[in-house]
Tab-separated table of C-alpha atoms and ligand atoms in Angstrom:
chain	number	residue	atom	x	y	z
A	1	MET	CA	0.917	-7.601	-26.685
A	2	GLU	CA	2.580	-5.525	-29.075
A	3	GLY	CA	3.081	-1.842	-28.090
A	4	ARG	CA	4.327	-2.125	-24.648
A	5	ARG	CA	8.288	-1.787	-25.824
A	6	ARG	CA	7.055	2.200	-26.454
A	7	ALA	CA	5.314	3.880	-24.045
A	8	MET	CA	2.306	2.343	-23.972
A	9	LYS	CA	-1.466	4.210	-23.726
A	10	THR	CA	-2.599	4.582	-19.990
A	11	VAL	CA	-6.251	3.892	-20.632
A	12	CYS	CA	-8.300	5.046	-17.315
A	13	LEU	CA	-11.929	3.674	-17.056
A	14	ARG	CA	-14.376	5.186	-14.845
A	15	ILE	CA	-16.550	3.144	-12.974
A	16	HIS	CA	-20.012	5.724	-11.903
A	17	ASP	CA	-22.577	3.274	-12.277
A	18	GLU	CA	-23.825	-0.034	-13.494
A	19	ALA	CA	-22.900	-0.175	-16.621
A	20	SER	CA	-19.805	1.334	-16.956
A	21	PHE	CA	-18.614	-1.407	-13.396
A	22	ALA	CA	-19.641	-3.722	-15.769
A	23	GLU	CA	-18.115	-2.414	-19.064
A	24	ALA	CA	-14.439	-1.832	-16.303
A	25	ILE	CA	-14.428	-5.622	-14.939
A	26	ASP	CA	-14.792	-6.560	-18.275
A	27	ARG	CA	-11.962	-5.244	-20.511
A	28	GLY	CA	-9.994	-5.285	-17.215
A	29	ALA	CA	-10.080	-8.519	-17.091
A	30	LYS	CA	-9.526	-9.207	-20.453
A	31	VAL	CA	-5.736	-6.772	-20.104
A	32	LEU	CA	-5.444	-9.696	-17.529
A	33	ARG	CA	-6.269	-12.549	-19.512
A	34	GLU	CA	-3.753	-11.135	-22.306
A	35	GLY	CA	-0.749	-11.126	-20.131
A	36	GLY	CA	-1.362	-6.875	-19.243
A	37	VAL	CA	-1.263	-4.542	-16.078
A	38	VAL	CA	-3.961	-3.556	-14.801
A	39	ALA	CA	-4.294	-1.127	-11.694
A	40	PHE	CA	-7.794	-2.194	-9.493
A	41	PRO	CA	-8.936	-0.301	-6.158
A	42	THR	CA	-8.906	-2.770	-3.563
A	43	GLU	CA	-10.179	-1.497	0.048
A	44	THR	CA	-6.467	-0.313	1.257
A	45	VAL	CA	-5.147	1.091	-1.138
A	46	TYR	CA	-4.911	0.843	-4.628
A	47	GLY	CA	-2.937	-2.161	-6.281
A	48	LEU	CA	-0.935	-3.017	-9.591
A	49	GLY	CA	-2.256	-6.624	-10.482
A	50	ALA	CA	-0.972	-9.429	-13.074
A	51	ASN	CA	-1.787	-12.516	-13.374
A	52	ALA	CA	0.091	-14.355	-10.695
A	53	LEU	CA	0.810	-17.963	-12.835
A	54	ASP	CA	2.435	-16.233	-15.725
A	55	ALA	CA	5.866	-15.228	-14.343
A	56	GLU	CA	5.931	-12.421	-17.574
A	57	ALA	CA	2.972	-11.151	-16.659
A	58	VAL	CA	4.441	-10.644	-13.348
A	59	ALA	CA	8.077	-9.365	-14.290
A	60	ARG	CA	5.476	-6.476	-16.444
A	61	ILE	CA	4.256	-5.994	-12.475
A	62	PHE	CA	8.540	-5.197	-11.384
A	63	THR	CA	8.771	-3.287	-13.974
A	64	ALA	CA	6.257	-0.759	-13.649
A	65	LYS	CA	7.421	-0.111	-10.489
A	66	GLY	CA	10.025	0.264	-11.686
A	67	ARG	CA	10.150	-2.737	-8.562
A	68	PRO	CA	14.015	-4.666	-7.118
A	69	SER	CA	13.582	-8.295	-8.267
A	70	TYR	CA	14.316	-8.713	-4.274
A	71	ASN	CA	10.032	-7.503	-3.430
A	72	PRO	CA	8.091	-9.856	-3.334
A	73	LEU	CA	4.478	-9.420	-4.345
A	74	ILE	CA	1.051	-10.531	-2.029
A	75	VAL	CA	-1.253	-12.532	-4.309
A	76	HIS	CA	-4.927	-11.883	-3.953
A	77	THR	CA	-7.623	-14.145	-4.672
A	78	THR	CA	-11.987	-14.535	-3.902
A	79	SER	CA	-12.560	-17.286	-1.351
A	80	ILE	CA	-9.952	-19.077	1.239
A	81	GLU	CA	-10.073	-22.317	-0.919
A	82	GLY	CA	-8.310	-20.230	-3.800
A	83	ALA	CA	-5.447	-18.966	-1.315
A	84	ARG	CA	-4.928	-22.534	-0.445
A	85	ARG	CA	-4.901	-23.441	-3.802
A	86	LEU	CA	-1.486	-21.250	-3.608
A	87	CYS	CA	0.130	-22.352	-0.560
A	88	ALA	CA	2.104	-25.828	0.404
A	89	THR	CA	0.828	-25.943	3.858
A	90	TRP	CA	-2.190	-24.650	5.618
A	91	PRO	CA	-2.173	-24.301	9.871
A	92	ASP	CA	-4.503	-23.749	12.132
A	93	THR	CA	-3.905	-20.043	12.359
A	94	ALA	CA	-3.559	-19.447	8.946
A	95	ALA	CA	-7.477	-21.482	8.946
A	96	ARG	CA	-8.532	-19.625	12.424
A	97	LEU	CA	-7.297	-15.634	10.460
A	98	ALA	CA	-8.734	-16.107	6.989
A	99	GLU	CA	-12.182	-17.149	8.909
A	100	ALA	CA	-11.668	-14.223	11.136
A	101	PHE	CA	-10.258	-11.040	8.875
A	102	TRP	CA	-10.849	-12.557	4.923
A	103	PRO	CA	-12.343	-10.529	2.657
A	104	GLY	CA	-10.234	-7.600	4.311
A	105	PRO	CA	-6.673	-6.179	5.336
A	106	LEU	CA	-4.861	-9.082	6.156
A	107	THR	CA	-1.891	-10.750	4.167
A	108	MET	CA	-0.514	-14.110	5.699
A	109	VAL	CA	2.533	-15.075	4.283
A	110	LEU	CA	2.665	-19.311	4.187
A	111	PRO	CA	5.283	-22.254	2.499
A	112	LYS	CA	4.576	-21.374	-0.831
A	113	ALA	CA	2.908	-24.490	-3.560
A	114	ASP	CA	4.910	-25.030	-6.865
A	115	CYS	CA	2.464	-23.421	-8.947
A	116	VAL	CA	3.770	-20.215	-7.586
A	117	PRO	CA	6.497	-18.669	-9.937
A	118	SER	CA	9.681	-17.886	-8.657
A	119	ILE	CA	9.736	-14.420	-9.289
A	120	VAL	CA	6.048	-14.113	-7.133
A	121	THR	CA	7.855	-14.659	-4.111
A	122	ALA	CA	11.396	-12.878	-5.330
A	123	GLY	CA	13.206	-16.722	-5.271
A	124	GLY	CA	11.841	-17.287	-1.756
A	125	PRO	CA	9.892	-20.699	-0.520
A	126	THR	CA	7.509	-18.879	1.304
A	127	VAL	CA	4.226	-16.740	-0.828
A	128	ALA	CA	2.061	-13.227	0.945
A	129	LEU	CA	-1.930	-13.907	0.047
A	130	ARG	CA	-5.146	-11.391	0.869
A	131	VAL	CA	-8.168	-12.276	0.033
A	132	PRO	CA	-9.521	-8.456	-0.324
A	133	ARG	CA	-13.449	-7.302	0.092
A	134	HIS	CA	-13.377	-4.663	-2.629
A	135	THR	CA	-16.533	-5.063	-5.006
A	136	VAL	CA	-14.379	-3.730	-8.101
A	137	ALA	CA	-11.555	-6.173	-6.746
A	138	ARG	CA	-13.446	-8.919	-5.993
A	139	ALA	CA	-15.721	-8.730	-9.196
A	140	LEU	CA	-11.813	-8.165	-11.452
A	141	ILE	CA	-10.182	-11.705	-9.925
A	142	GLU	CA	-13.471	-13.573	-10.175
A	143	ALA	CA	-13.871	-12.584	-13.559
A	144	SER	CA	-10.327	-12.597	-15.207
A	145	ARG	CA	-10.723	-16.523	-12.872
A	146	LEU	CA	-7.175	-15.677	-12.121
A	147	PRO	CA	-5.438	-14.903	-8.612
A	148	LEU	CA	-3.564	-11.123	-9.115
A	149	ALA	CA	-0.645	-10.304	-8.315
A	150	ALA	CA	-0.869	-7.399	-7.095
A	151	PRO	CA	1.820	-4.682	-5.289
A	152	SER	CA	0.603	-1.508	-4.420
A	153	ALA	CA	-0.252	0.923	-7.281
A	154	ASN	CA	3.234	3.693	-7.379
A	155	LEU	CA	6.279	3.647	-7.934
A	156	SER	CA	8.600	1.568	-5.362
A	157	THR	CA	10.180	4.404	-2.810
A	158	ARG	CA	7.449	6.617	-3.589
A	159	ILE	CA	3.653	6.922	-1.841
A	160	SER	CA	1.047	4.157	-2.924
A	161	ALA	CA	-1.768	5.360	-4.590
A	162	VAL	CA	-5.666	5.602	-3.141
A	163	ARG	CA	-6.942	7.580	-6.246
A	164	ALA	CA	-6.948	6.651	-9.777
A	165	ASP	CA	-4.607	10.317	-9.912
A	166	HIS	CA	-2.420	8.890	-7.656
A	167	VAL	CA	-1.967	5.804	-9.482
A	168	MET	CA	-2.367	7.370	-13.207
A	169	ARG	CA	0.230	10.241	-11.814
A	170	MET	CA	3.264	7.874	-11.046
A	171	LEU	CA	2.315	4.754	-14.171
A	172	ASP	CA	0.892	6.727	-16.663
A	173	GLY	CA	2.127	5.196	-19.880
A	174	ARG	CA	3.972	1.946	-18.364
A	175	ILE	CA	0.509	0.348	-17.413
A	176	GLU	CA	-2.275	-1.205	-20.105
A	177	MET	CA	-5.396	0.053	-17.777
A	178	VAL	CA	-6.404	2.061	-14.222
A	179	LEU	CA	-9.578	1.091	-12.932
A	180	ASP	CA	-11.211	4.208	-10.969
A	181	GLY	CA	-13.350	2.961	-8.290
A	182	GLY	CA	-13.246	6.728	-6.915
A	183	GLN	CA	-11.031	6.636	-3.247
A	184	THR	CA	-10.495	3.010	-2.198
A	185	PRO	CA	-11.853	3.387	1.843
A	186	GLY	CA	-8.859	2.176	3.930
A	187	GLY	CA	-6.305	4.687	2.791
A	188	LEU	CA	-3.299	2.254	4.461
A	189	GLU	CA	-1.878	-1.451	2.885
A	190	SER	CA	-2.985	-4.613	4.853
A	191	THR	CA	-0.987	-6.408	7.568
A	192	VAL	CA	1.497	-9.273	6.968
A	193	VAL	CA	1.405	-11.448	9.173
A	194	ASP	CA	4.417	-14.649	8.880
A	195	LEU	CA	2.848	-17.807	9.458
A	196	SER	CA	5.885	-20.101	7.263
A	197	SER	CA	7.221	-21.065	11.054
A	198	ASP	CA	5.781	-21.279	14.856
A	199	ALA	CA	5.662	-18.168	15.875
A	200	PRO	CA	4.082	-15.686	14.042
A	201	ARG	CA	5.684	-12.028	13.578
A	202	LEU	CA	3.754	-9.391	12.042
A	203	LEU	CA	6.063	-8.073	9.265
A	204	ARG	CA	4.322	-4.996	8.049
A	205	PRO	CA	1.679	-3.211	10.300
A	206	GLY	CA	-1.465	-2.174	8.942
A	207	LEU	CA	-4.976	-1.388	7.783
A	208	LEU	CA	-6.386	-4.417	10.534
A	209	ASP	CA	-5.073	-3.245	13.966
A	210	ALA	CA	-2.785	-6.166	15.400
A	211	ALA	CA	-4.245	-6.672	18.455
A	212	ALA	CA	-6.758	-7.855	16.915
A	213	ILE	CA	-4.767	-10.625	14.667
A	214	GLU	CA	-3.153	-11.397	18.134
A	215	ALA	CA	-7.078	-11.500	19.949
A	216	VAL	CA	-7.482	-14.187	17.715
A	217	LEU	CA	-4.823	-16.292	18.339
A	218	GLY	CA	-4.668	-15.821	21.991
A	219	ARG	CA	-0.831	-15.363	21.671
A	220	LYS	CA	1.495	-11.937	21.046
A	221	LEU	CA	2.767	-11.436	17.772
A	222	ALA	CA	7.007	-10.869	17.365
A	223	GLN	CA	7.358	-8.004	15.827
A	224	VAL	CA	10.348	-7.375	13.385
A	225	SER	CA	12.859	-4.701	14.134
A	226	GLU	CA	13.946	-2.397	12.153
A	227	GLU	CA	18.195	-3.443	11.643
A	228	SER	CA	16.553	-6.305	10.263
A	229	SER	CA	14.649	-5.393	7.547
A	230	ARG	CA	18.087	-4.967	5.041
A	231	PRO	CA	18.879	-5.408	1.993
A	232	ASP	CA	20.193	-8.701	1.811
A	233	ALA	CA	19.259	-12.422	1.771
A	234	ALA	CA	18.141	-12.420	5.344
A	235	VAL	CA	14.830	-9.431	5.082
A	236	PRO	CA	11.715	-11.819	6.307
A	237	SER	CA	9.813	-8.370	4.297
A	238	PRO	CA	11.262	-6.350	2.357
A	239	GLY	CA	9.115	-3.972	2.311
A	240	MET	CA	9.939	-3.200	5.647
A	241	LEU	CA	12.941	-1.018	4.663
A	242	LYS	CA	13.672	1.956	5.448
A	243	LYS	CA	13.611	4.251	2.682
A	244	HIS	CA	9.837	3.068	1.925
A	245	TYR	CA	6.740	5.308	1.223
A	246	ALA	CA	8.905	8.079	0.944
A	247	PRO	CA	7.337	11.466	-0.320
A	248	LEU	CA	9.577	13.707	-2.947
A	249	VAL	CA	10.475	16.444	-0.972
A	250	PRO	CA	12.037	15.712	2.654
A	251	VAL	CA	9.558	15.327	5.481
A	252	HIS	CA	9.858	15.712	9.316
A	253	LEU	CA	8.216	14.669	12.037
A	254	ALA	CA	7.214	17.085	14.947
A	255	ILE	CA	6.429	16.194	18.056
A	256	ASP	CA	5.027	20.118	19.420
A	257	ASP	CA	2.010	21.058	16.227
A	258	GLY	CA	4.668	21.714	13.785
A	259	MET	CA	4.129	25.420	14.218
A	260	GLU	CA	7.621	26.059	14.665
A	261	MET	CA	9.623	24.830	12.508
A	262	VAL	CA	7.568	25.767	9.768
A	263	ARG	CA	8.031	29.499	10.304
A	264	ARG	CA	11.890	28.480	10.395
A	265	ILE	CA	11.201	26.941	7.214
A	266	LEU	CA	9.668	30.262	5.909
A	267	ALA	CA	11.925	32.169	6.916
A	268	GLN	CA	14.429	30.028	4.604
A	269	GLY	CA	12.122	31.079	1.159
A	270	SER	CA	11.065	27.401	1.250
A	271	ARG	CA	7.456	26.539	0.332
A	272	VAL	CA	5.872	23.934	3.306
A	273	GLY	CA	3.322	21.462	3.860
A	274	TRP	CA	2.284	21.338	7.404
A	275	MET	CA	0.182	17.943	8.390
A	276	PRO	CA	-0.708	19.595	12.559
A	277	LEU	CA	-4.119	17.251	14.166
A	278	GLU	CA	-7.421	19.227	14.580
A	279	SER	CA	-6.670	19.203	18.030
A	280	SER	CA	-3.615	22.045	17.753
A	281	HIS	CA	-4.222	25.944	17.703
A	282	LEU	CA	-4.806	26.157	14.068
A	283	GLU	CA	-5.918	30.379	13.947
A	284	ALA	CA	-1.950	31.559	12.941
A	285	ALA	CA	-1.750	28.908	9.951
A	286	THR	CA	-2.814	31.078	6.828
A	287	SER	CA	1.567	32.512	6.029
A	288	LEU	CA	1.992	33.042	2.841
A	289	GLY	CA	3.900	30.230	1.870
A	290	VAL	CA	2.029	27.420	3.313
A	291	GLU	CA	-0.460	24.534	2.553
A	292	ARG	CA	-1.925	23.348	5.207
A	293	VAL	CA	-3.504	19.848	5.764
A	294	VAL	CA	-5.223	19.655	8.655
A	295	MET	CA	-5.098	15.726	10.278
A	296	SER	CA	-8.484	13.877	12.127
A	297	ASN	CA	-7.422	13.051	16.266
A	298	GLU	CA	-8.536	9.017	15.171
A	299	PRO	CA	-6.628	6.972	13.487
A	300	ILE	CA	-8.913	5.574	11.440
A	301	PRO	CA	-9.521	8.477	9.570
A	302	TYR	CA	-5.745	9.927	10.124
A	303	ALA	CA	-5.263	6.488	8.228
A	304	ALA	CA	-7.437	6.988	5.263
A	305	HIS	CA	-6.474	10.667	4.862
A	306	LEU	CA	-2.749	10.294	5.005
A	307	TYR	CA	-1.142	9.446	1.883
A	308	GLU	CA	-4.676	11.424	0.310
A	309	ALA	CA	-2.234	15.270	1.929
A	310	LEU	CA	0.984	13.306	0.827
A	311	HIS	CA	0.326	13.018	-2.702
A	312	GLU	CA	-2.118	16.492	-2.480
A	313	LEU	CA	1.625	18.385	-0.970
A	314	GLU	CA	3.693	17.140	-3.874
A	315	VAL	CA	1.220	18.358	-6.457
A	316	GLN	CA	1.297	21.527	-4.718
A	317	GLY	CA	4.949	21.935	-5.000
A	318	VAL	CA	6.261	22.706	-1.378
A	319	ASP	CA	9.762	21.741	-0.544
A	320	GLN	CA	9.401	20.342	2.085
A	321	ILE	CA	6.289	18.876	4.923
A	322	VAL	CA	6.072	19.230	8.718
A	323	ILE	CA	3.899	16.665	10.145
A	324	GLN	CA	2.539	16.534	13.510
A	325	ARG	CA	3.315	13.293	15.100
A	326	PRO	CA	0.097	11.679	16.129
A	327	PRO	CA	0.421	9.499	19.845
A	328	MET	CA	2.372	7.150	20.328
A	329	THR	CA	-0.449	4.249	21.109
A	330	GLY	CA	-0.971	1.036	19.753
A	331	ALA	CA	-3.813	1.873	17.715
A	332	TRP	CA	-1.676	4.607	15.922
A	333	GLN	CA	1.032	1.751	14.686
A	334	ALA	CA	0.928	1.795	12.132
A	335	VAL	CA	0.160	5.158	11.091
A	336	GLN	CA	2.915	6.139	13.020
A	337	ASP	CA	4.976	3.454	10.864
A	338	ARG	CA	4.242	4.800	7.423
A	339	LEU	CA	5.671	8.026	9.397
A	340	ARG	CA	8.758	6.691	10.445
A	341	ARG	CA	9.409	5.943	7.026
A	342	ALA	CA	8.312	8.852	5.028
A	343	ALA	CA	10.844	11.241	7.407
A	344	ALA	CA	13.428	8.303	7.116
A	345	ALA	CA	13.696	8.539	3.971
A	346	ASP	CA	15.755	11.632	3.156
A	347	GLU	CA	18.090	10.410	6.217
A	348	GLU	CA	19.864	8.096	3.732
B	1	TXA	O1	-2.928	-3.316	0.937
B	1	TXA	C1	-2.285	-4.450	0.772
B	1	TXA	O2	-1.743	-4.730	0.532
B	1	TXA	C2	-1.856	-4.185	-1.035
B	1	TXA	C3	-2.865	-4.216	-2.291
B	1	TXA	C4	-2.021	-3.907	-3.652
B	1	TXA	O3	-3.102	-5.611	-1.428
B	1	TXA	N1	-0.126	-4.387	-1.423
B	1	TXA	C5	0.572	-4.682	-0.982
B	1	TXA	O4	1.311	-4.746	-1.742
B	1	TXA	O5	1.213	-2.791	-0.110
B	1	TXA	P1	3.210	-4.060	-1.463
B	1	TXA	O6	3.970	-5.214	-2.975
B	1	TXA	O7	3.166	-2.977	-2.018
B	1	TXA	O8	3.711	-4.524	-0.775
B	1	TXA	C6	3.220	-6.523	0.064
B	1	TXA	C7	4.622	-5.571	1.337
B	1	TXA	C8	5.803	-5.734	1.475
B	1	TXA	O9	6.285	-5.735	2.480
B	1	TXA	C9	6.269	-6.714	1.101
B	1	TXA	O10	7.731	-7.530	0.873
B	1	TXA	C10	5.279	-8.503	1.359
B	1	TXA	O11	4.155	-7.316	1.940
B	1	TXA	N2	5.888	-9.720	1.580
B	1	TXA	C11	5.158	-9.457	0.314
B	1	TXA	N3	5.320	-11.110	0.040
B	1	TXA	C12	6.233	-11.808	0.895
B	1	TXA	C13	6.686	-12.883	1.790
B	1	TXA	N4	6.724	-13.796	0.768
B	1	TXA	N5	7.897	-12.858	2.665
B	1	TXA	C14	7.880	-11.689	3.214
B	1	TXA	N6	6.895	-10.395	2.785
B	1	TXA	C15	6.567	-10.410	2.287
B	2	MG	MG1	4.028	-0.992	-1.881
């Protein structure tokens, strides 16, 4: 497409009724069929989609995000059959998990079929597959008649986007189109499970609880340790690199409500973003220089608002963010994972 070498004009189409839905899907599908890049909502976060079978189109995703070429992409289809065509084997574990959780926030890693270009899989022998549930995502894939390679629609190492304005803030001028389907309901990325070898492994905790996957498989998932997630050839899931999901400003995790830490930072003359849980004592929080976003005590609504809160504090221009750490129980695993990464980023 012409004009790609210069900063391009990013068209943002808001979906608010049947007619705008139909127009957005139609225009989005056309851009995809011409090899362009379109951001669209899924039930987890916004995705940055391109034709998964076209290596040049996929290369544009990497360029737009500034994503390193060693980090492979998830391919999205609307049906189990569509996904099966993209992998070389379909083990019983995949069949059972697809039956139980697709469409939905589960990504399965399987041996890739020859038709999948190696740029999608970062040169590796496996491909990550997901059948999303969101109406806009499904309609776009259907209308384009293509499997869509789609990472989260953010600049590499930054926070994923859960609203179209988050996408525009990071990718305006770098992609052809954004379909604005409102806020994504889940707010956290899909759960990634590796089924390419005998022992199923949890590569990334996510919106689908790992315990639900284990219940269907009737066995525990092997966990990938952080130490093994280094940027080298042995990386099991490069997206699990520590420096990921990072806001632009330093993040601190507090084991108490964080008030003391907030006071210390304020005393240094910095502006603070504070994310306490709603169960904590909140009266004293009105001091100048504090931007407060109160977070839910429950993991599902907490996840739904986590990235939104971090984007909000970034936009407010705070210098540092203090987050009250939620409970360390299993239901919080994915949230804890993202919080740890957000906080780890400024140590590196
Ligand atoms: O919810 C989601 O999963 C969103 C929406 C758009 O579907 N997508 C998403 O994509 O989060 P991305 O690229 O930000 O994260 C994909 C993760 C990364 O951790 C990547 O390393 C891993 O999946 N991954 C992709 N292909 C893989 C493969 N063949 N083997 C192991 N890990 C893979
Ligand atoms: Mg991502």
